[in-house]
Amino acid sequence: MAKYCPTFSCGHEAEVVLFGREKDRDRKLRWYRENGLCPECYRVKQTAEVALKSEGLPPLTGTDKQVQWAAKIRVDVISYVRNKVSSANNTEEQKDGVTQIFLELCQSRTEAKWWIDNRDEYNTMKLLWPEVIRIAKERQLT
């Protein structure tokens, strides 16, 4: 048993206790640096995923690996949009309405491939935002 304080891929440090051979511990530390999230970021990510599930987003289709990657992308994009919308200079009703429209559009994108192909927040916004604005105008939110 050994205690380490690695820097995780998210940039944070946290203490971990590792067991096993030195070679296995080194491999685990390398994984933390390259792919792992610190306990706090992991908790935030899990909370966001639970929140998304409670918003009724449908499961994604594709291979297991695609679905896992696309689910993270979808969480990140929705968080990005929420932050952008919340900082806009609009009423709370307009902000909530626009966020709801965006979530409705996300519900119709169930192919993991679509999320992976458009994984950059800017690309996703560029594709979906004109439709969000059109629907918001129809619902008289703007």
Short mmCIF file of C-alpha atoms in Angstrom, two decimals:
data_model
loop_
_atom_site.label_atom_id
_atom_site.label_comp_id
_atom_site.label_asym_id
_atom_site.label_seq_id
_atom_site.Cartn_x
_atom_site.Cartn_y
_atom_site.Cartn_z
CA MET A 1 0.00 0.00 0.00
CA ALA A 2 1.32 3.42 -0.97
CA LYS A 3 -0.10 6.94 -0.92
CA TYR A 4 0.34 9.20 -3.94
CA CYS A 5 -0.81 12.69 -4.88
CA PRO A 6 -1.02 12.62 -8.70
CA THR A 7 -2.14 15.42 -10.98
CA PHE A 8 -5.23 14.16 -12.77
CA SER A 9 -6.14 14.89 -16.39
CA CYS A 10 -8.48 17.65 -15.15
CA GLY A 11 -5.46 19.46 -13.69
CA HIS A 12 -6.33 18.90 -10.02
CA GLU A 13 -4.33 16.95 -7.46
CA ALA A 14 -5.75 14.51 -4.94
CA GLU A 15 -4.38 11.84 -2.64
CA VAL A 16 -4.93 8.23 -3.69
CA VAL A 17 -3.98 4.95 -2.05
CA LEU A 18 -2.75 2.26 -4.43
CA PHE A 19 -2.14 -1.41 -3.82
CA GLY A 20 -0.30 -4.02 -5.82
CA ARG A 21 3.00 -4.26 -7.60
CA GLU A 22 5.00 -1.14 -8.43
CA LYS A 23 4.47 -1.73 -12.15
CA ASP A 24 0.68 -1.80 -11.65
CA ARG A 25 0.76 1.31 -9.47
CA ASP A 26 2.83 3.17 -12.09
CA ARG A 27 0.33 2.18 -14.78
CA LYS A 28 -2.56 3.43 -12.64
CA LEU A 29 -0.77 6.74 -11.94
CA ARG A 30 -0.16 7.19 -15.67
CA TRP A 31 -3.86 6.55 -16.31
CA TYR A 32 -4.79 9.19 -13.69
CA ARG A 33 -2.56 11.73 -15.46
CA GLU A 34 -3.85 10.94 -18.94
CA ASN A 35 -7.53 10.04 -18.43
CA GLY A 36 -8.58 10.18 -14.79
CA LEU A 37 -10.68 12.82 -13.10
CA CYS A 38 -10.00 13.92 -9.55
CA PRO A 39 -12.68 12.85 -7.05
CA GLU A 40 -14.36 16.28 -7.11
CA CYS A 41 -14.53 16.53 -10.93
CA TYR A 42 -15.73 12.93 -11.10
CA ARG A 43 -18.51 13.74 -8.62
CA VAL A 44 -19.52 16.82 -10.66
CA LYS A 45 -19.57 14.75 -13.86
CA GLN A 46 -21.72 12.06 -12.25
CA THR A 47 -24.12 14.69 -10.91
CA ALA A 48 -24.42 16.24 -14.37
CA GLU A 49 -25.14 12.85 -15.92
CA VAL A 50 -27.84 12.12 -13.36
CA ALA A 51 -29.34 15.56 -14.01
CA LEU A 52 -29.41 14.85 -17.74
CA LYS A 53 -31.12 11.53 -17.20
CA SER A 54 -33.75 13.23 -15.08
CA GLU A 55 -34.39 15.69 -17.93
CA GLY A 56 -35.62 12.79 -20.00
CA LEU A 57 -32.83 12.62 -22.55
CA PRO A 58 -33.08 9.36 -24.46
CA PRO A 59 -30.27 6.83 -24.55
CA LEU A 60 -27.80 7.10 -27.40
CA THR A 61 -27.35 4.46 -30.08
CA GLY A 62 -24.03 3.12 -31.35
CA THR A 63 -21.24 0.92 -30.11
CA ASP A 64 -20.54 0.88 -26.37
CA LYS A 65 -17.43 2.98 -26.87
CA GLN A 66 -19.27 5.50 -29.09
CA VAL A 67 -22.16 5.78 -26.64
CA GLN A 68 -19.83 6.35 -23.70
CA TRP A 69 -17.89 9.05 -25.55
CA ALA A 70 -21.00 10.70 -27.02
CA ALA A 71 -22.74 10.79 -23.63
CA LYS A 72 -19.83 12.78 -22.20
CA ILE A 73 -19.87 15.10 -25.21
CA ARG A 74 -23.62 15.63 -24.82
CA VAL A 75 -23.19 16.47 -21.11
CA ASP A 76 -20.39 18.93 -21.92
CA VAL A 77 -22.34 20.63 -24.73
CA ILE A 78 -25.48 21.01 -22.64
CA SER A 79 -23.44 22.43 -19.75
CA TYR A 80 -21.77 24.84 -22.19
CA VAL A 81 -25.15 25.99 -23.54
CA ARG A 82 -26.58 26.38 -20.03
CA ASN A 83 -23.64 28.61 -19.07
CA LYS A 84 -23.96 30.70 -22.25
CA VAL A 85 -27.71 31.11 -21.88
CA SER A 86 -27.51 31.95 -18.16
CA SER A 87 -25.04 34.76 -18.87
CA ALA A 88 -27.26 36.25 -21.60
CA ASN A 89 -29.01 39.54 -21.00
CA ASN A 90 -32.58 38.16 -21.17
CA THR A 91 -35.42 37.47 -18.77
CA GLU A 92 -35.43 34.25 -16.78
CA GLU A 93 -38.48 33.10 -18.74
CA GLN A 94 -36.61 33.59 -22.02
CA LYS A 95 -33.52 31.82 -20.69
CA ASP A 96 -35.56 28.86 -19.44
CA GLY A 97 -37.47 28.69 -22.72
CA VAL A 98 -34.34 28.72 -24.87
CA THR A 99 -32.69 26.08 -22.67
CA GLN A 100 -35.80 23.90 -22.95
CA ILE A 101 -35.82 24.25 -26.75
CA PHE A 102 -32.17 23.25 -26.89
CA LEU A 103 -32.87 20.19 -24.72
CA GLU A 104 -35.76 19.23 -27.00
CA LEU A 105 -33.43 19.37 -29.99
CA CYS A 106 -30.89 17.27 -28.10
CA GLN A 107 -33.58 14.66 -27.49
CA SER A 108 -33.98 14.19 -31.23
CA ARG A 109 -30.24 13.53 -31.69
CA THR A 110 -29.91 9.95 -30.44
CA GLU A 111 -27.10 8.70 -32.68
CA ALA A 112 -23.78 8.70 -30.85
CA LYS A 113 -22.09 9.31 -34.22
CA TRP A 114 -23.81 12.71 -34.55
CA TRP A 115 -22.49 13.88 -31.18
CA ILE A 116 -19.00 12.60 -31.94
CA ASP A 117 -18.92 14.21 -35.39
CA ASN A 118 -20.03 17.52 -33.86
CA ARG A 119 -18.16 17.22 -30.58
CA ASP A 120 -16.81 20.77 -30.55
CA GLU A 121 -19.27 23.02 -28.68
CA TYR A 122 -18.93 25.63 -31.43
CA ASN A 123 -19.89 23.14 -34.18
CA THR A 124 -22.87 21.87 -32.22
CA MET A 125 -24.04 25.40 -31.52
CA LYS A 126 -23.54 26.37 -35.18
CA LEU A 127 -25.76 23.47 -36.25
CA LEU A 128 -28.48 23.71 -33.62
CA TRP A 129 -28.64 27.39 -32.72
CA PRO A 130 -30.46 28.64 -35.86
CA GLU A 131 -33.19 26.09 -35.15
CA VAL A 132 -33.32 27.14 -31.48
CA ILE A 133 -33.79 30.78 -32.54
CA ARG A 134 -36.48 29.85 -35.11
CA ILE A 135 -38.46 27.86 -32.53
CA ALA A 136 -38.01 30.58 -29.89
CA LYS A 137 -39.48 33.14 -32.31
CA GLU A 138 -42.41 30.82 -33.06
CA ARG A 139 -43.05 30.52 -29.33
CA GLN A 140 -42.56 34.29 -28.98
CA LEU A 141 -39.68 33.98 -26.51
CA THR A 142 -37.51 36.62 -28.21
#
